[in-house]
PDB file of C-alpha atoms and ligand atoms in Angstrom:
ATOM      1  CA  MET A  70     -13.068  -2.800  14.763  1.00 95.00           C
ATOM      2  CA  ALA A  71     -10.254  -1.175  12.821  1.00 98.00           C
ATOM      3  CA  LYS A  72     -10.527   1.031   9.745  1.00 98.00           C
ATOM      4  CA  VAL A  73      -8.195   0.456   6.817  1.00 98.00           C
ATOM      5  CA  ALA A  74      -8.119   2.780   3.790  1.00 99.00           C
ATOM      6  CA  VAL A  75      -6.447   1.731   0.546  1.00 99.00           C
ATOM      7  CA  VAL A  76      -5.674   4.655  -1.755  1.00 98.00           C
ATOM      8  CA  TYR A  77      -4.249   3.920  -5.187  1.00 99.00           C
ATOM      9  CA  HIS A  78      -3.640   5.177  -8.703  1.00 98.00           C
ATOM     10  CA  SER A  79      -3.739   3.074 -11.835  1.00 98.00           C
ATOM     11  CA  GLY A  80      -3.365   4.522 -15.326  1.00 98.00           C
ATOM     12  CA  TYR A  81      -4.107   1.282 -17.197  1.00 98.00           C
ATOM     13  CA  GLY A  82      -5.745  -1.017 -14.649  1.00 98.00           C
ATOM     14  CA  HIS A  83      -2.829  -3.164 -13.473  1.00 98.00           C
ATOM     15  CA  THR A  84      -2.240  -1.454 -10.138  1.00 98.00           C
ATOM     16  CA  LYS A  85      -6.008  -1.399  -9.626  1.00 98.00           C
ATOM     17  CA  VAL A  86      -5.968  -5.223  -9.703  1.00 98.00           C
ATOM     18  CA  GLN A  87      -3.219  -5.139  -7.082  1.00 98.00           C
ATOM     19  CA  ALA A  88      -5.203  -2.638  -4.965  1.00 99.00           C
ATOM     20  CA  GLU A  89      -8.286  -4.862  -5.148  1.00 98.00           C
ATOM     21  CA  ALA A  90      -6.178  -7.799  -3.949  1.00 98.00           C
ATOM     22  CA  VAL A  91      -4.941  -5.711  -0.997  1.00 99.00           C
ATOM     23  CA  VAL A  92      -8.588  -4.941  -0.151  1.00 99.00           C
ATOM     24  CA  ARG A  93      -9.513  -8.637  -0.424  1.00 98.00           C
ATOM     25  CA  GLY A  94      -6.770  -9.583   2.002  1.00 99.00           C
ATOM     26  CA  ALA A  95      -7.684  -6.864   4.493  1.00 99.00           C
ATOM     27  CA  SER A  96     -11.410  -7.619   4.263  1.00 98.00           C
ATOM     28  CA  ALA A  97     -10.758 -11.269   5.135  1.00 98.00           C
ATOM     29  CA  ILE A  98      -9.730 -10.200   8.642  1.00 98.00           C
ATOM     30  CA  ALA A  99     -12.679 -10.161  11.048  1.00 98.00           C
ATOM     31  CA  GLY A 100     -13.144  -6.718  12.546  1.00 98.00           C
ATOM     32  CA  ALA A 101     -11.533  -4.816   9.668  1.00 98.00           C
ATOM     33  CA  GLU A 102     -13.573  -2.220   7.827  1.00 98.00           C
ATOM     34  CA  VAL A 103     -11.874  -1.543   4.497  1.00 98.00           C
ATOM     35  CA  LYS A 104     -12.343   1.314   2.057  1.00 98.00           C
ATOM     36  CA  LEU A 105     -10.865   1.487  -1.449  1.00 98.00           C
ATOM     37  CA  ILE A 106     -10.189   5.003  -2.745  1.00 98.00           C
ATOM     38  CA  ALA A 107      -9.175   5.776  -6.335  1.00 98.00           C
ATOM     39  CA  VAL A 108      -6.703   8.641  -6.178  1.00 98.00           C
ATOM     40  CA  GLU A 109      -8.759  10.668  -8.654  1.00 98.00           C
ATOM     41  CA  ASP A 110     -11.427  10.906  -5.915  1.00 98.00           C
ATOM     42  CA  TYR A 111      -9.166  11.654  -2.946  1.00 98.00           C
ATOM     43  CA  ASP A 112     -10.750  15.048  -2.392  1.00 98.00           C
ATOM     44  CA  LYS A 113     -14.075  13.374  -1.529  1.00 98.00           C
ATOM     45  CA  HIS A 114     -12.492  11.040   1.016  1.00 98.00           C
ATOM     46  CA  TRP A 115     -10.452  13.158   3.433  1.00 98.00           C
ATOM     47  CA  SER A 116     -12.653  12.192   6.365  1.00 98.00           C
ATOM     48  CA  ALA A 117     -12.258   8.455   5.619  1.00 98.00           C
ATOM     49  CA  LEU A 118      -8.494   8.953   5.437  1.00 98.00           C
ATOM     50  CA  ASP A 119      -8.431  11.020   8.635  1.00 98.00           C
ATOM     51  CA  GLU A 120     -10.485   8.405  10.494  1.00 98.00           C
ATOM     52  CA  ALA A 121      -8.525   5.376   9.264  1.00 98.00           C
ATOM     53  CA  ASP A 122      -6.339   3.410  11.676  1.00 98.00           C
ATOM     54  CA  ALA A 123      -4.174   2.384   8.726  1.00 98.00           C
ATOM     55  CA  ILE A 124      -3.659   3.758   5.226  1.00 99.00           C
ATOM     56  CA  ILE A 125      -2.170   1.578   2.495  1.00 99.00           C
ATOM     57  CA  PHE A 126      -0.707   3.593  -0.385  1.00 99.00           C
ATOM     58  CA  GLY A 127      -0.391   2.113  -3.875  1.00 99.00           C
ATOM     59  CA  ALA A 128       0.961   3.576  -7.097  1.00 99.00           C
ATOM     60  CA  PRO A 129       2.349   2.247 -10.345  1.00 98.00           C
ATOM     61  CA  THR A 130       6.003   2.999 -10.893  1.00 98.00           C
ATOM     62  CA  TYR A 131       6.294   5.610 -13.632  1.00 98.00           C
ATOM     63  CA  MET A 132       9.749   6.937 -14.486  1.00 98.00           C
ATOM     64  CA  ALA A 133      11.255   5.305 -11.385  1.00 98.00           C
ATOM     65  CA  GLY A 134       8.827   6.758  -8.850  1.00 98.00           C
ATOM     66  CA  ALA A 135       5.151   7.062  -7.931  1.00 99.00           C
ATOM     67  CA  SER A 136       2.958   8.150 -10.867  1.00 99.00           C
ATOM     68  CA  ALA A 137       2.220  11.880 -11.143  1.00 98.00           C
ATOM     69  CA  PRO A 138      -1.466  11.669 -10.092  1.00 98.00           C
ATOM     70  CA  PHE A 139      -0.430   9.792  -6.957  1.00 98.00           C
ATOM     71  CA  LYS A 140       2.294  12.330  -6.229  1.00 98.00           C
ATOM     72  CA  ALA A 141      -0.308  15.093  -6.551  1.00 98.00           C
ATOM     73  CA  PHE A 142      -2.299  13.350  -3.810  1.00 98.00           C
ATOM     74  CA  LEU A 143       0.802  13.040  -1.609  1.00 98.00           C
ATOM     75  CA  ASP A 144       1.461  16.756  -2.054  1.00 98.00           C
ATOM     76  CA  ALA A 145      -2.177  17.556  -1.252  1.00 98.00           C
ATOM     77  CA  THR A 146      -1.691  16.053   2.250  1.00 98.00           C
ATOM     78  CA  SER A 147       0.708  18.841   3.264  1.00 98.00           C
ATOM     79  CA  ALA A 148      -1.869  20.653   5.430  1.00 98.00           C
ATOM     80  CA  ARG A 149      -2.325  17.399   7.354  1.00 98.00           C
ATOM     81  CA  TRP A 150       1.457  17.017   7.541  1.00 98.00           C
ATOM     82  CA  ALA A 151       1.736  20.497   9.099  1.00 98.00           C
ATOM     83  CA  GLU A 152      -0.696  19.462  11.838  1.00 98.00           C
ATOM     84  CA  GLN A 153       0.734  15.906  12.042  1.00 98.00           C
ATOM     85  CA  ARG A 154      -2.866  14.805  11.838  1.00 98.00           C
ATOM     86  CA  TRP A 155      -1.944  11.315  10.614  1.00 98.00           C
ATOM     87  CA  LYS A 156       0.726  10.801  13.291  1.00 98.00           C
ATOM     88  CA  ASP A 157       0.708   7.252  14.735  1.00 97.00           C
ATOM     89  CA  LYS A 158      -1.552   5.808  12.051  1.00 98.00           C
ATOM     90  CA  LEU A 159      -0.206   2.659  10.444  1.00 98.00           C
ATOM     91  CA  ALA A 160       1.009   2.918   6.842  1.00 99.00           C
ATOM     92  CA  ALA A 161       2.063   0.445   4.162  1.00 99.00           C
ATOM     93  CA  GLY A 162       2.630   0.476   0.431  1.00 99.00           C
ATOM     94  CA  PHE A 163       2.513  -1.413  -2.838  1.00 99.00           C
ATOM     95  CA  THR A 164       3.642  -0.782  -6.372  1.00 99.00           C
ATOM     96  CA  ASN A 165       3.508  -2.419  -9.770  1.00 98.00           C
ATOM     97  CA  SER A 166       5.654  -1.922 -12.839  1.00 98.00           C
ATOM     98  CA  ALA A 167       6.534  -3.525 -16.154  1.00 98.00           C
ATOM     99  CA  GLY A 168      10.119  -4.309 -15.232  1.00 98.00           C
ATOM    100  CA  HIS A 169      10.873  -7.099 -12.791  1.00 98.00           C
ATOM    101  CA  ASN A 170      13.079  -4.535 -11.109  1.00 98.00           C
ATOM    102  CA  GLY A 171      12.049  -1.394 -13.021  1.00 98.00           C
ATOM    103  CA  ASP A 172      13.361   0.747 -10.133  1.00 98.00           C
ATOM    104  CA  LYS A 173      10.122   0.136  -8.234  1.00 98.00           C
ATOM    105  CA  LEU A 174      11.923  -0.128  -4.889  1.00 98.00           C
ATOM    106  CA  ASN A 175      12.292   3.625  -5.241  1.00 98.00           C
ATOM    107  CA  THR A 176       8.500   3.979  -5.275  1.00 99.00           C
ATOM    108  CA  LEU A 177       8.154   2.024  -2.025  1.00 99.00           C
ATOM    109  CA  GLN A 178      10.946   4.077  -0.494  1.00 98.00           C
ATOM    110  CA  GLN A 179       9.153   7.243  -1.604  1.00 98.00           C
ATOM    111  CA  LEU A 180       5.909   6.045   0.003  1.00 99.00           C
ATOM    112  CA  SER A 181       7.604   5.007   3.233  1.00 99.00           C
ATOM    113  CA  LEU A 182       9.473   8.319   3.535  1.00 99.00           C
ATOM    114  CA  PHE A 183       6.186  10.113   2.917  1.00 99.00           C
ATOM    115  CA  ALA A 184       4.671   8.114   5.784  1.00 99.00           C
ATOM    116  CA  MET A 185       7.661   8.980   7.992  1.00 98.00           C
ATOM    117  CA  GLN A 186       7.144  12.680   7.266  1.00 98.00           C
ATOM    118  CA  HIS A 187       3.603  12.245   8.548  1.00 98.00           C
ATOM    119  CA  GLY A 188       4.810  10.482  11.718  1.00 98.00           C
ATOM    120  CA  MET A 189       3.063   7.288  10.622  1.00 98.00           C
ATOM    121  CA  VAL A 190       4.248   3.796  11.575  1.00 98.00           C
ATOM    122  CA  TRP A 191       5.324   1.744   8.541  1.00 98.00           C
ATOM    123  CA  VAL A 192       4.325  -1.907   8.236  1.00 99.00           C
ATOM    124  CA  GLY A 193       6.530  -3.908   5.878  1.00 98.00           C
ATOM    125  CA  LEU A 194       5.541  -6.960   3.888  1.00 98.00           C
ATOM    126  CA  GLY A 195       6.675  -9.513   6.478  1.00 98.00           C
ATOM    127  CA  LEU A 196       7.480 -12.277   3.999  1.00 98.00           C
ATOM    128  CA  LEU A 197      10.705 -14.038   3.176  1.00 98.00           C
ATOM    129  CA  PRO A 198      11.774 -13.684  -0.467  1.00 98.00           C
ATOM    130  CA  GLY A 199      10.153 -16.112  -2.899  1.00 97.00           C
ATOM    131  CA  ASN A 200      11.738 -17.552  -6.043  1.00 97.00           C
ATOM    132  CA  HIS A 201      15.283 -17.028  -4.843  1.00 95.00           C
ATOM    133  CA  SER A 202      16.629 -20.559  -4.739  1.00 96.00           C
ATOM    134  CA  SER A 203      16.655 -23.600  -6.996  1.00 97.00           C
ATOM    135  CA  LYS A 204      13.503 -24.767  -5.198  1.00 96.00           C
ATOM    136  CA  GLY A 205      11.678 -21.507  -5.913  1.00 96.00           C
ATOM    137  CA  SER A 206       9.248 -20.660  -8.672  1.00 97.00           C
ATOM    138  CA  VAL A 207       7.504 -17.612 -10.144  1.00 96.00           C
ATOM    139  CA  GLU A 208       4.394 -18.886  -8.392  1.00 97.00           C
ATOM    140  CA  ASP A 209       5.935 -18.189  -4.980  1.00 98.00           C
ATOM    141  CA  LEU A 210       4.465 -15.559  -2.727  1.00 98.00           C
ATOM    142  CA  ASN A 211       6.738 -12.508  -2.833  1.00 98.00           C
ATOM    143  CA  ARG A 212       8.406 -13.791  -6.014  1.00 98.00           C
ATOM    144  CA  LEU A 213       9.950 -10.318  -6.499  1.00 98.00           C
ATOM    145  CA  ALA A 214      11.621 -10.566  -3.084  1.00 98.00           C
ATOM    146  CA  SER A 215      10.515  -7.270  -1.539  1.00 98.00           C
ATOM    147  CA  PHE A 216      10.634  -6.383   2.152  1.00 98.00           C
ATOM    148  CA  LEU A 217       9.356  -2.805   2.294  1.00 99.00           C
ATOM    149  CA  GLY A 218       5.977  -3.462   0.690  1.00 99.00           C
ATOM    150  CA  ALA A 219       4.159  -5.509  -1.935  1.00 99.00           C
ATOM    151  CA  MET A 220       5.607  -5.508  -5.438  1.00 98.00           C
ATOM    152  CA  ALA A 221       3.894  -6.659  -8.619  1.00 98.00           C
ATOM    153  CA  GLN A 222       5.093  -6.917 -12.191  1.00 98.00           C
ATOM    154  CA  SER A 223       2.880  -6.595 -15.262  1.00 98.00           C
ATOM    155  CA  ASN A 224       4.199  -7.230 -18.765  1.00 98.00           C
ATOM    156  CA  ALA A 225       3.715  -4.001 -20.688  1.00 98.00           C
ATOM    157  CA  ASP A 226       1.846  -5.658 -23.568  1.00 98.00           C
ATOM    158  CA  GLN A 227      -0.655  -7.654 -21.480  1.00 98.00           C
ATOM    159  CA  SER A 228      -3.986  -6.523 -20.079  1.00 98.00           C
ATOM    160  CA  SER A 229      -4.898  -6.365 -16.403  1.00 97.00           C
ATOM    161  CA  GLU A 230      -7.037  -9.475 -16.907  1.00 97.00           C
ATOM    162  CA  ILE A 231      -3.806 -11.471 -17.222  1.00 97.00           C
ATOM    163  CA  VAL A 232      -1.184  -9.507 -15.289  1.00 97.00           C
ATOM    164  CA  PRO A 233       0.004  -8.985 -12.630  1.00 98.00           C
ATOM    165  CA  PRO A 234       0.165 -12.764 -12.130  1.00 98.00           C
ATOM    166  CA  LEU A 235      -1.568 -14.676  -9.359  1.00 98.00           C
ATOM    167  CA  SER A 236       1.531 -14.802  -7.150  1.00 98.00           C
ATOM    168  CA  ASP A 237       1.686 -10.990  -7.107  1.00 98.00           C
ATOM    169  CA  ARG A 238      -2.036 -10.762  -6.381  1.00 98.00           C
ATOM    170  CA  LYS A 239      -1.619 -13.212  -3.487  1.00 98.00           C
ATOM    171  CA  THR A 240       1.330 -11.177  -2.217  1.00 98.00           C
ATOM    172  CA  ALA A 241      -0.892  -8.073  -2.272  1.00 99.00           C
ATOM    173  CA  GLU A 242      -3.603  -9.983  -0.375  1.00 98.00           C
ATOM    174  CA  HIS A 243      -0.996 -10.899   2.214  1.00 98.00           C
ATOM    175  CA  LEU A 244      -0.070  -7.236   2.697  1.00 99.00           C
ATOM    176  CA  GLY A 245      -3.724  -6.260   3.140  1.00 99.00           C
ATOM    177  CA  ALA A 246      -4.300  -9.002   5.721  1.00 99.00           C
ATOM    178  CA  ARG A 247      -1.103  -8.143   7.592  1.00 99.00           C
ATOM    179  CA  VAL A 248      -1.965  -4.461   7.828  1.00 99.00           C
ATOM    180  CA  ALA A 249      -5.558  -5.167   8.916  1.00 98.00           C
ATOM    181  CA  GLN A 250      -4.299  -7.498  11.677  1.00 98.00           C
ATOM    182  CA  ALA A 251      -1.733  -4.915  12.741  1.00 98.00           C
ATOM    183  CA  ALA A 252      -4.418  -2.196  12.780  1.00 98.00           C
ATOM    184  CA  LEU A 253      -6.611  -4.298  15.060  1.00 98.00           C
ATOM    185  CA  ARG A 254      -3.694  -4.835  17.444  1.00 97.00           C
ATOM    186  CA  TRP A 255      -2.713  -1.170  17.200  1.00 96.00           C
ATOM    187  CA  ARG A 256      -6.220  -0.062  18.089  1.00 94.00           C
ATOM    188  CA  GLN A 257      -6.442  -2.508  20.970  1.00 92.00           C
ATOM    189  CA  GLY A 258      -3.090  -1.234  22.265  1.00 90.00           C
ATOM    190  CA  ALA A 259      -4.268   2.370  22.052  1.00 87.00           C
ATOM    191  CA  ALA A 260      -7.212   1.465  24.262  1.00 85.00           C
ATOM    192  CA  THR A 261      -4.895  -0.009  26.913  1.00 82.00           C
ATOM    193  CA  PRO A 262      -3.574   2.523  29.466  1.00 77.00           C
ATOM    194  CA  ALA A 263       0.138   3.179  29.004  1.00 69.00           C
ATOM    195  CA  MET A 264       2.367   1.314  31.488  1.00 62.00           C
ATOM    196  CA  ALA A 265       3.738   4.534  32.982  1.00 58.00           C
ATOM    197  CA  ALA A 266       0.242   5.886  33.560  1.00 57.00           C
ATOM    198  CA  ALA A 267      -0.844   2.614  35.210  1.00 56.00           C
ATOM    199  CA  GLN A 268       2.020   2.719  37.738  1.00 52.00           C
TER     200      GLN A 268
HETATM  201  C1  FMN B 444       4.825   7.147 -18.026  1.00 76.06           C
HETATM  202  C2  FMN B 444       5.207   5.735 -17.698  1.00 76.06           C
HETATM  203  C3  FMN B 444       6.405   5.499 -17.065  1.00 76.06           C
HETATM  204  C4  FMN B 444       6.777   4.188 -16.717  1.00 76.06           C
HETATM  205  N1  FMN B 444       7.951   3.989 -16.046  1.00 76.06           N
HETATM  206  C5  FMN B 444       8.277   2.731 -15.665  1.00 76.06           C
HETATM  207  C6  FMN B 444       9.447   2.496 -14.878  1.00 76.06           C
HETATM  208  O1  FMN B 444      10.164   3.402 -14.461  1.00 76.06           O
HETATM  209  N2  FMN B 444       9.764   1.217 -14.586  1.00 76.06           N
HETATM  210  C7  FMN B 444       9.003   0.159 -15.023  1.00 76.06           C
HETATM  211  O2  FMN B 444       9.358  -0.977 -14.755  1.00 76.06           O
HETATM  212  N3  FMN B 444       7.852   0.365 -15.707  1.00 76.06           N
HETATM  213  C8  FMN B 444       7.477   1.615 -16.031  1.00 76.06           C
HETATM  214  N4  FMN B 444       6.300   1.830 -16.699  1.00 76.06           N
HETATM  215  C9  FMN B 444       5.386   0.703 -16.931  1.00 76.06           C
HETATM  216  C10 FMN B 444       4.280   0.657 -15.884  1.00 76.06           C
HETATM  217  O3  FMN B 444       4.815   0.665 -14.580  1.00 76.06           O
HETATM  218  C11 FMN B 444       3.438  -0.609 -16.082  1.00 76.06           C
HETATM  219  O4  FMN B 444       2.902  -0.622 -17.385  1.00 76.06           O
HETATM  220  C12 FMN B 444       2.359  -0.748 -15.045  1.00 76.06           C
HETATM  221  O5  FMN B 444       1.756  -2.024 -15.171  1.00 76.06           O
HETATM  222  C13 FMN B 444       1.283   0.317 -15.197  1.00 76.06           C
HETATM  223  O6  FMN B 444       0.348   0.183 -14.172  1.00 76.06           O
HETATM  224  P1  FMN B 444      -1.111   0.737 -14.338  1.00 76.06           P
HETATM  225  O7  FMN B 444      -1.785  -0.110 -15.414  1.00 76.06           O
HETATM  226  O8  FMN B 444      -1.745   0.551 -13.022  1.00 76.06           O
HETATM  227  O9  FMN B 444      -0.997   2.172 -14.753  1.00 76.06           O
HETATM  228  C14 FMN B 444       5.923   3.109 -17.055  1.00 76.06           C
HETATM  229  C15 FMN B 444       4.712   3.366 -17.700  1.00 76.06           C
HETATM  230  C16 FMN B 444       4.344   4.670 -18.004  1.00 76.06           C
HETATM  231  C17 FMN B 444       3.008   4.919 -18.663  1.00 76.06           C
END
């Protein structure tokens, strides 16, 4: 069994849809126990975060970076950073914004650097770019062609019932499944005696 925590912020519901898709993907992996945490409630969930084998971070891109409530959560982890309590956990990230680009790569970079500060091990999306040739379409998995994490795009004037589109939701599911599988392998590996110790 491996524990995966998904912590997210969503001001208007679009990134929540993406977070729920990440949870769906992770939950589809046998042996994964998945917990969804709204960032407003992070204070009630420190033990779940501390116990997780993997934490997947998700924030909408606001003003070219993670939204302020999500940044407040990142800052609130500094006591854990000082103790390197999350060292060697797996980490991954997702973000959603109105622009197809919208500078959201910066949000994923912010999340991955945060994970590096904690000594975590970053898991990227693991998909080739979709929709990047004449044979591609907006329905492709990874249509926004990200490598660092899952990206989604939601038109600013449409509700979260309609956007982000299915391809972005499927891409988020893929990330969740990939991280859950990695967490299971990571946990199994941790239970195996190190080669040096076995010799
Ligand atoms: C304060 C604010 C700043 C935003 N900045 C950006 C931005 O830098 N790039 C972008 O593409 N969209 C930006 N947006 C649009 C949001 O990323 C987009 O509406 C997203 O779907 C919101 O997700 P949410 O419903 O989960 O809050 C911004 C929205 C707000 C409210």
